[in-house]
PDB file of C-alpha atoms in Angstrom:
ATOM      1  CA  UNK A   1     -13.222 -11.155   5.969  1.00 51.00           C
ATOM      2  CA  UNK A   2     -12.224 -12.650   9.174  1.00 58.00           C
ATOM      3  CA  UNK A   3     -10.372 -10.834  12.039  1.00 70.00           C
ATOM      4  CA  UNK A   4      -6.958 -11.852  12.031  1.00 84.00           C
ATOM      5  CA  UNK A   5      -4.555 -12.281  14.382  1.00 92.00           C
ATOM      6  CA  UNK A   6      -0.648 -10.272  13.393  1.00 96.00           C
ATOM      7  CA  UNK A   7       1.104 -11.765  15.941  1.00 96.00           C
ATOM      8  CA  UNK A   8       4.774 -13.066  13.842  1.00 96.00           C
ATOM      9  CA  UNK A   9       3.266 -11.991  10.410  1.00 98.00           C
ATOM     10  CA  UNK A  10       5.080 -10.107   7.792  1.00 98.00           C
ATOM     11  CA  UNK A  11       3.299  -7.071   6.570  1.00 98.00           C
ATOM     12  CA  UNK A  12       5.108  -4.894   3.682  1.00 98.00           C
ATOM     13  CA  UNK A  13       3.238  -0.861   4.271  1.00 98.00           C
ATOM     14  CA  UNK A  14       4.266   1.334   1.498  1.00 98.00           C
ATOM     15  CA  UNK A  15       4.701   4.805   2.203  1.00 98.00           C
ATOM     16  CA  UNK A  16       5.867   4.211   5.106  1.00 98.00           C
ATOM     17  CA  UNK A  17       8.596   6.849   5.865  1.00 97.00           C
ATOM     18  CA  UNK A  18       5.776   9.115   7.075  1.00 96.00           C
ATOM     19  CA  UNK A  19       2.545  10.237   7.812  1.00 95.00           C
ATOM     20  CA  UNK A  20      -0.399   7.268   7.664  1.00 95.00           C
ATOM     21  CA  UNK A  21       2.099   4.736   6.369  1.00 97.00           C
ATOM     22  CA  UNK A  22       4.454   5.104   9.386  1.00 97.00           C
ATOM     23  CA  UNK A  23       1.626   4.890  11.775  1.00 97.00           C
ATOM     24  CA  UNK A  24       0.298   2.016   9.801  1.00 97.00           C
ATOM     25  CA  UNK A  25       3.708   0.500  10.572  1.00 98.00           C
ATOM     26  CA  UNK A  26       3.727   1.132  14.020  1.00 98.00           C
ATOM     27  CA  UNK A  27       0.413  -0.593  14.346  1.00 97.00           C
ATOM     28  CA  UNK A  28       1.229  -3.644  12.931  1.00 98.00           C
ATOM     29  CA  UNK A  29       4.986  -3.646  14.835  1.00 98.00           C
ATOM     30  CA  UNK A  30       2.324  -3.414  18.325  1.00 97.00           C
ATOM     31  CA  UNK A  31       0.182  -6.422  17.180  1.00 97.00           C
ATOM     32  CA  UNK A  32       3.383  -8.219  17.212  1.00 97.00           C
ATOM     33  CA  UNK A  33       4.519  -8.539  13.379  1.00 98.00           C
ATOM     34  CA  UNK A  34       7.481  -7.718  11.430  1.00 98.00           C
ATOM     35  CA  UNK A  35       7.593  -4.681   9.288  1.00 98.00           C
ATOM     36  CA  UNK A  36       8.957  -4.353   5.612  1.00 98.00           C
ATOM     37  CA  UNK A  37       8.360  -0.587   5.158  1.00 98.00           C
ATOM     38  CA  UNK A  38       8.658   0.738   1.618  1.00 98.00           C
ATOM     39  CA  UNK A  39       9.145   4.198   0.837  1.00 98.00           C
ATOM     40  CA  UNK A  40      10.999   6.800  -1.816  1.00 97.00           C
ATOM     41  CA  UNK A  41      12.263   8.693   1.474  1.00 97.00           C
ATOM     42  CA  UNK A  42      15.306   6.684   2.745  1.00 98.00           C
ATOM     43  CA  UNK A  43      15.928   8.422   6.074  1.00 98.00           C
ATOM     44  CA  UNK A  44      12.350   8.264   6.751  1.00 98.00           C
ATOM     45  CA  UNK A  45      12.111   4.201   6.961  1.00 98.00           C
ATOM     46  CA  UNK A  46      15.814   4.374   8.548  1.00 98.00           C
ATOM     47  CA  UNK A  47      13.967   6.429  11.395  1.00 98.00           C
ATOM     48  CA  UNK A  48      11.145   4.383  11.361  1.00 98.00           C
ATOM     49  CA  UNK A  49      13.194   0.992  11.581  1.00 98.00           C
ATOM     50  CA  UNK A  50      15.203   2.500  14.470  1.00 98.00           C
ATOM     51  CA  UNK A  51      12.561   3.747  15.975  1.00 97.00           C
ATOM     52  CA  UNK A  52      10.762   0.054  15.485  1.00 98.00           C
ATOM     53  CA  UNK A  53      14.216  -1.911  16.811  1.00 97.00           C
ATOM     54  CA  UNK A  54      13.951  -0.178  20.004  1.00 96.00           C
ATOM     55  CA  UNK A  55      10.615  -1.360  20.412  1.00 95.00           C
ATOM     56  CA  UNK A  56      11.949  -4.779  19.744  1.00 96.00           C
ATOM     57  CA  UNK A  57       9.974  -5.314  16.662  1.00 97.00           C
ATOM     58  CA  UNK A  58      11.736  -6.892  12.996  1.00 97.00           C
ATOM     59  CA  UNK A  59      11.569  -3.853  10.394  1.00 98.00           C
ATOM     60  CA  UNK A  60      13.433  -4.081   7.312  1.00 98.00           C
ATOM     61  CA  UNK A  61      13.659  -0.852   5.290  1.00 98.00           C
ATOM     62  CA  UNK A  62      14.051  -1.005   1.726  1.00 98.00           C
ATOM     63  CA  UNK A  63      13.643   2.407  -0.716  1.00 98.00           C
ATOM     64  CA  UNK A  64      11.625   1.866  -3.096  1.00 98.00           C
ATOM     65  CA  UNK A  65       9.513   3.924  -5.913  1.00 98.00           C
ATOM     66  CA  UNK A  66       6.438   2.115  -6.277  1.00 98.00           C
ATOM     67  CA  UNK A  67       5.652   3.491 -10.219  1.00 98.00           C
ATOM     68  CA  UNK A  68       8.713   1.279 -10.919  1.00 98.00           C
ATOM     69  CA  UNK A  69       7.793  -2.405 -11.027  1.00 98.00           C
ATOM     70  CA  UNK A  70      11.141  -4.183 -11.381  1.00 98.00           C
ATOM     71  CA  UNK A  71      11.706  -1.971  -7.889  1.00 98.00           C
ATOM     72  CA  UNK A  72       8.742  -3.883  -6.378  1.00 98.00           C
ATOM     73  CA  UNK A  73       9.479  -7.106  -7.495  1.00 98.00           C
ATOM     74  CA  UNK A  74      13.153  -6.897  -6.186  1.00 98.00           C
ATOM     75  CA  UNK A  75      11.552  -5.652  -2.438  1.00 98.00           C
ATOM     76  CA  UNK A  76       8.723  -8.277  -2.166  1.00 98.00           C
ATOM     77  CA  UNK A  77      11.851 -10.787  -3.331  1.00 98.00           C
ATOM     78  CA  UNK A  78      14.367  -9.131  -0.313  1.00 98.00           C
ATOM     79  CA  UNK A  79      11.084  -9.227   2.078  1.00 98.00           C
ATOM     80  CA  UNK A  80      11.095 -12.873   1.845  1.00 98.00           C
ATOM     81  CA  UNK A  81      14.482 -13.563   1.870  1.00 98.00           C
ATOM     82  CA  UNK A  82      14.696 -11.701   5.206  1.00 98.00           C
ATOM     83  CA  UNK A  83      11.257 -13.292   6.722  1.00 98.00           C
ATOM     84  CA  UNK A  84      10.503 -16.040   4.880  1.00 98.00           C
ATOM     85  CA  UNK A  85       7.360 -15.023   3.862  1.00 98.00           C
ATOM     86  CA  UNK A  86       4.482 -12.939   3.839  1.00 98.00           C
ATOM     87  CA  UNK A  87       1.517 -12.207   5.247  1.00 98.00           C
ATOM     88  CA  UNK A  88       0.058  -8.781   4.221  1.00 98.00           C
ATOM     89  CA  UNK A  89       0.352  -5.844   1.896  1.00 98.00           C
ATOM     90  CA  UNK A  90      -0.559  -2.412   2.762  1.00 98.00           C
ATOM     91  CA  UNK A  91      -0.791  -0.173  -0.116  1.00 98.00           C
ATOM     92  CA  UNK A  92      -0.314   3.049   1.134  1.00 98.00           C
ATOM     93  CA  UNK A  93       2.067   4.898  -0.919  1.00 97.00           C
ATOM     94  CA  UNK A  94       0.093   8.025  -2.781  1.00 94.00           C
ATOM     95  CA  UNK A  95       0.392  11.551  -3.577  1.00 92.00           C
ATOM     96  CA  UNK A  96      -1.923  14.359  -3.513  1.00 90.00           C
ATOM     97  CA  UNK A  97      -3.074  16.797  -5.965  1.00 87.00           C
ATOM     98  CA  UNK A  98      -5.435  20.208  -5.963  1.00 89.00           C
ATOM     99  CA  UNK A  99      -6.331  22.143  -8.818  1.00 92.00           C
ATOM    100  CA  UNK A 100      -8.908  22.240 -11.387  1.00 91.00           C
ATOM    101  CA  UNK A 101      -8.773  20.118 -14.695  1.00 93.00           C
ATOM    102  CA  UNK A 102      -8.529  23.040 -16.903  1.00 94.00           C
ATOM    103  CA  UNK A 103      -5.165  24.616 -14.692  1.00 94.00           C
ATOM    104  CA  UNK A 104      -3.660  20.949 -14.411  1.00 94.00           C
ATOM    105  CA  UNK A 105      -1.529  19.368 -17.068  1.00 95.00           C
ATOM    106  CA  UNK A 106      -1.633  15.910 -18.280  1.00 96.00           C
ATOM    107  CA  UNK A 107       2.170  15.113 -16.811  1.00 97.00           C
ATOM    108  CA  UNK A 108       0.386  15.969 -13.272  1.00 96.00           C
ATOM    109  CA  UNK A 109      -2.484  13.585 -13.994  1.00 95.00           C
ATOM    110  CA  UNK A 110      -0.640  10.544 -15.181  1.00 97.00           C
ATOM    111  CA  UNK A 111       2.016  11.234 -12.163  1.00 97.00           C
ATOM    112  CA  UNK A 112      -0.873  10.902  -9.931  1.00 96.00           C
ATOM    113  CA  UNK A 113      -2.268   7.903 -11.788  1.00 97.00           C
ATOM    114  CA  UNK A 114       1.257   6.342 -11.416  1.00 98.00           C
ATOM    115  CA  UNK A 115       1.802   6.632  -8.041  1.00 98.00           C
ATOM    116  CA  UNK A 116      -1.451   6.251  -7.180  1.00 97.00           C
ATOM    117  CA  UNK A 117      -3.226   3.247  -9.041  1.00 98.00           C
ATOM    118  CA  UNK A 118      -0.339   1.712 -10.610  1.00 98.00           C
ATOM    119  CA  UNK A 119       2.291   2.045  -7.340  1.00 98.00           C
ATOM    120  CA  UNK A 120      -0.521  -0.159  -5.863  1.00 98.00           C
ATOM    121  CA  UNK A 121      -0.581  -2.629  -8.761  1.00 98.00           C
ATOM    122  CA  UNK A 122       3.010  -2.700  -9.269  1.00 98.00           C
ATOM    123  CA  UNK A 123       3.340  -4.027  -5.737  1.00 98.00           C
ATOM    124  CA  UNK A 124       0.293  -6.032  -5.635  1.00 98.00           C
ATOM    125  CA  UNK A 125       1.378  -8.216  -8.679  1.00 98.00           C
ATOM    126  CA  UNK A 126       4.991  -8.878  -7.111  1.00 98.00           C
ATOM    127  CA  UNK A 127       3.493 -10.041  -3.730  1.00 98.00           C
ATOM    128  CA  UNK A 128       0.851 -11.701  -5.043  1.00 98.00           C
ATOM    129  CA  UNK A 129       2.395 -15.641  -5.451  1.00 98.00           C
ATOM    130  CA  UNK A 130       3.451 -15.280  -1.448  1.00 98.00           C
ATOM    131  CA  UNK A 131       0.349 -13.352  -0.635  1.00 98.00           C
ATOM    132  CA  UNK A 132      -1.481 -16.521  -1.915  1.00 98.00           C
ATOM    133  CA  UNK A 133       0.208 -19.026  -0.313  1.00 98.00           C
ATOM    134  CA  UNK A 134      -0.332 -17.462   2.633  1.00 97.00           C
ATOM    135  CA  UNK A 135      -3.844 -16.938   2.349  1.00 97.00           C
ATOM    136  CA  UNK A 136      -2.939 -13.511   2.943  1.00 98.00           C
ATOM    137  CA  UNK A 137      -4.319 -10.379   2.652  1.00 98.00           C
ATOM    138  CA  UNK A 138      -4.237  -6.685   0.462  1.00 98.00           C
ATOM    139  CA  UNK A 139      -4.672  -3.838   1.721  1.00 98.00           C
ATOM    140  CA  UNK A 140      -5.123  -0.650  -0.431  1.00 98.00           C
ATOM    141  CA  UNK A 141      -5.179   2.993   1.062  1.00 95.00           C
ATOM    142  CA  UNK A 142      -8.068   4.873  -0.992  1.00 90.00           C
ATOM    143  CA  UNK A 143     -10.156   7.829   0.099  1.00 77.00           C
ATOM    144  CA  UNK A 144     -13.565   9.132   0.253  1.00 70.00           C
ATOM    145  CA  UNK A 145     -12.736  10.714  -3.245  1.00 68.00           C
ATOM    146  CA  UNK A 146     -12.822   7.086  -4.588  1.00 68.00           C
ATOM    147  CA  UNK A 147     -16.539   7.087  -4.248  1.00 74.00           C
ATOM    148  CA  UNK A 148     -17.924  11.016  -3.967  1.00 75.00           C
ATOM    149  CA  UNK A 149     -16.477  13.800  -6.691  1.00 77.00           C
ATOM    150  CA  UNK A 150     -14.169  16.363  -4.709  1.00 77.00           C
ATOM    151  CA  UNK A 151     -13.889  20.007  -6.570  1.00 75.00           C
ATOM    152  CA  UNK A 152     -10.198  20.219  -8.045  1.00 80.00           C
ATOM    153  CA  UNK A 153      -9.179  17.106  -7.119  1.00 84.00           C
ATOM    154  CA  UNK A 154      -9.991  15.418 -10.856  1.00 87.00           C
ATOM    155  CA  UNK A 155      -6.728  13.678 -11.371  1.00 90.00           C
ATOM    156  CA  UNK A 156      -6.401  12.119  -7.543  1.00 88.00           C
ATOM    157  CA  UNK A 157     -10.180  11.344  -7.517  1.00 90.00           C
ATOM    158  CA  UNK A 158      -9.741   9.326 -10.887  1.00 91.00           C
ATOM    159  CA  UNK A 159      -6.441   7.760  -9.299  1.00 93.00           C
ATOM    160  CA  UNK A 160      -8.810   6.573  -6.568  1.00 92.00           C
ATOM    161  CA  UNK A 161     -12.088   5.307  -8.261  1.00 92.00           C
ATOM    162  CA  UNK A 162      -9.213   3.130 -10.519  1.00 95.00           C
ATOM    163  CA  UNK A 163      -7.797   1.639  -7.044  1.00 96.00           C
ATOM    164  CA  UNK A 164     -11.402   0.842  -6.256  1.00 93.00           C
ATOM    165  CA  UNK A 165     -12.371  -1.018  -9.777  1.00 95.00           C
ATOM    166  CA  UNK A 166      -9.371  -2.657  -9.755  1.00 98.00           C
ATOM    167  CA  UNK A 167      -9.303  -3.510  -5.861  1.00 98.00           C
ATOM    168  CA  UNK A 168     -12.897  -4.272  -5.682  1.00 97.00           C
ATOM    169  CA  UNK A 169     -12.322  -7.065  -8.711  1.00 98.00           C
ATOM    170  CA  UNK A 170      -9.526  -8.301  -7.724  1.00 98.00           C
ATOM    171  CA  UNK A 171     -11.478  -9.178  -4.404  1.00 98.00           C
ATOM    172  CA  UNK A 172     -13.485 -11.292  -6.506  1.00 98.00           C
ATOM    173  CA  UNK A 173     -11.000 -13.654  -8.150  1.00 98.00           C
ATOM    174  CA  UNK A 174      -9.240 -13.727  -5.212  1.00 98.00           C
ATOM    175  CA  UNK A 175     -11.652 -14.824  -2.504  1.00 97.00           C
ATOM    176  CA  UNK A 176     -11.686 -17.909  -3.563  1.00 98.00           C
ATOM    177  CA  UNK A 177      -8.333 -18.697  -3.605  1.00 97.00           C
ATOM    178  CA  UNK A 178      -8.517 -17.614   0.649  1.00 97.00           C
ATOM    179  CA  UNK A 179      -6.624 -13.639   0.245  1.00 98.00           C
ATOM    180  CA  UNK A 180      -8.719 -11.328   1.350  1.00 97.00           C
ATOM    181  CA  UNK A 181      -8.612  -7.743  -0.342  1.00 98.00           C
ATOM    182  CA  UNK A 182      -9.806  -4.555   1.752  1.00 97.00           C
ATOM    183  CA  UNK A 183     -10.277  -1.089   0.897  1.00 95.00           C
ATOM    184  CA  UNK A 184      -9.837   1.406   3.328  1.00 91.00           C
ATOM    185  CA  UNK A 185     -11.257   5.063   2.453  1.00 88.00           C
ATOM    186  CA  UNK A 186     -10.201   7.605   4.848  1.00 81.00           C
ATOM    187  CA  UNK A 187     -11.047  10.917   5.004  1.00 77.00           C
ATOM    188  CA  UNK A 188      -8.804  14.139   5.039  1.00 74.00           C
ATOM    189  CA  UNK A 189      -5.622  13.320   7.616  1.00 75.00           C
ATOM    190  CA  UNK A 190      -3.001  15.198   9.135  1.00 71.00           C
TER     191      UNK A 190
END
């Protein structure tokens, strides 16, 4: 992967009404490109466009639950009405889980899963045509429980070893079609 310059792109962060998404957002809006920021929490990308606008940066908000993929499809389409294009996809958008397998339910697991793995998915396969033509690039949010077991964290460290399989493939049929696909695996965050 080659370091890119941001400078007029369009990059869609989901998640993005808080926490790592909004900062994500924020860095992107300071390398100079417009924001489409994604998120469940409605007053959360309002603040965040604001907050963007007075920083003189392009940010359209759009709510959005990621598990549902007629929502994505309809974003990535108002993204590109509004910009024209674009560049990037962050796949941010997760949720969190802690308790042991035998405590947790199976609704709690396939929640997780759903936000998780197929939020990123959902989005992935609307933006994916534009992403393309632009030679552009994914982005998906995993963690260090994609890759190492974490105790009582079964049904978000399965949601994360799917986002890598499915990231780390998609890499492959990508590449050579120019998008580039990253995985990013943080540790804990505030």
């Amino acid at each position: 992967m080659t370091r890119r310059s941001f400078e007029g792109a369009t990059v869609l962060v989901t998640g993005a009404g808080g926490g790592l998404g909004r900062a994500l957002a924020l860095r992107f809006a300071a390398a100079g490109a417009n924001v489409v920021a994604l998120d469940k929490d409605a007053a959360g990308i309002d603040s965040l466009a604001a907050e963007l606008g007075r920083l003189g940066t392009a940010c359209l908000p759009l709510p959005c639950d990621v598990t549902d993929a007629g929502a994505c499809s309809v974003a990535v389409a108002q993204a590109i009405e509004r910009f024209g294009s674009l560049d990037v996809l962050v796949n941010n958008a997760g949720m969190s889980h802690r308790s042991g397998f035998a405590a947790t339910g199976l609704d709690v697991i396939r929640r997780v899963m759903d936000v998780n793995f197929f939020g990123a998915v959902n989005c992935t396969k609307a933006a994916l045509p534009h992403l393309v033509a632009r030679r552009g690039l994914v982005v998906v949010i995993s963690s260090v429980a994609g890759f190492t077991p974490l105790v009582a964290r079964t049904g978000y460290a399965a949601s994360k070893h799917a986002v890598h399989g499915f990231f780390d493939s998609l890499r492959t049929e990508l590449a050579p079609r120019g998008v580039d696909v990253m995985v990013a695996c943080p540790s804990f965050i505030a």
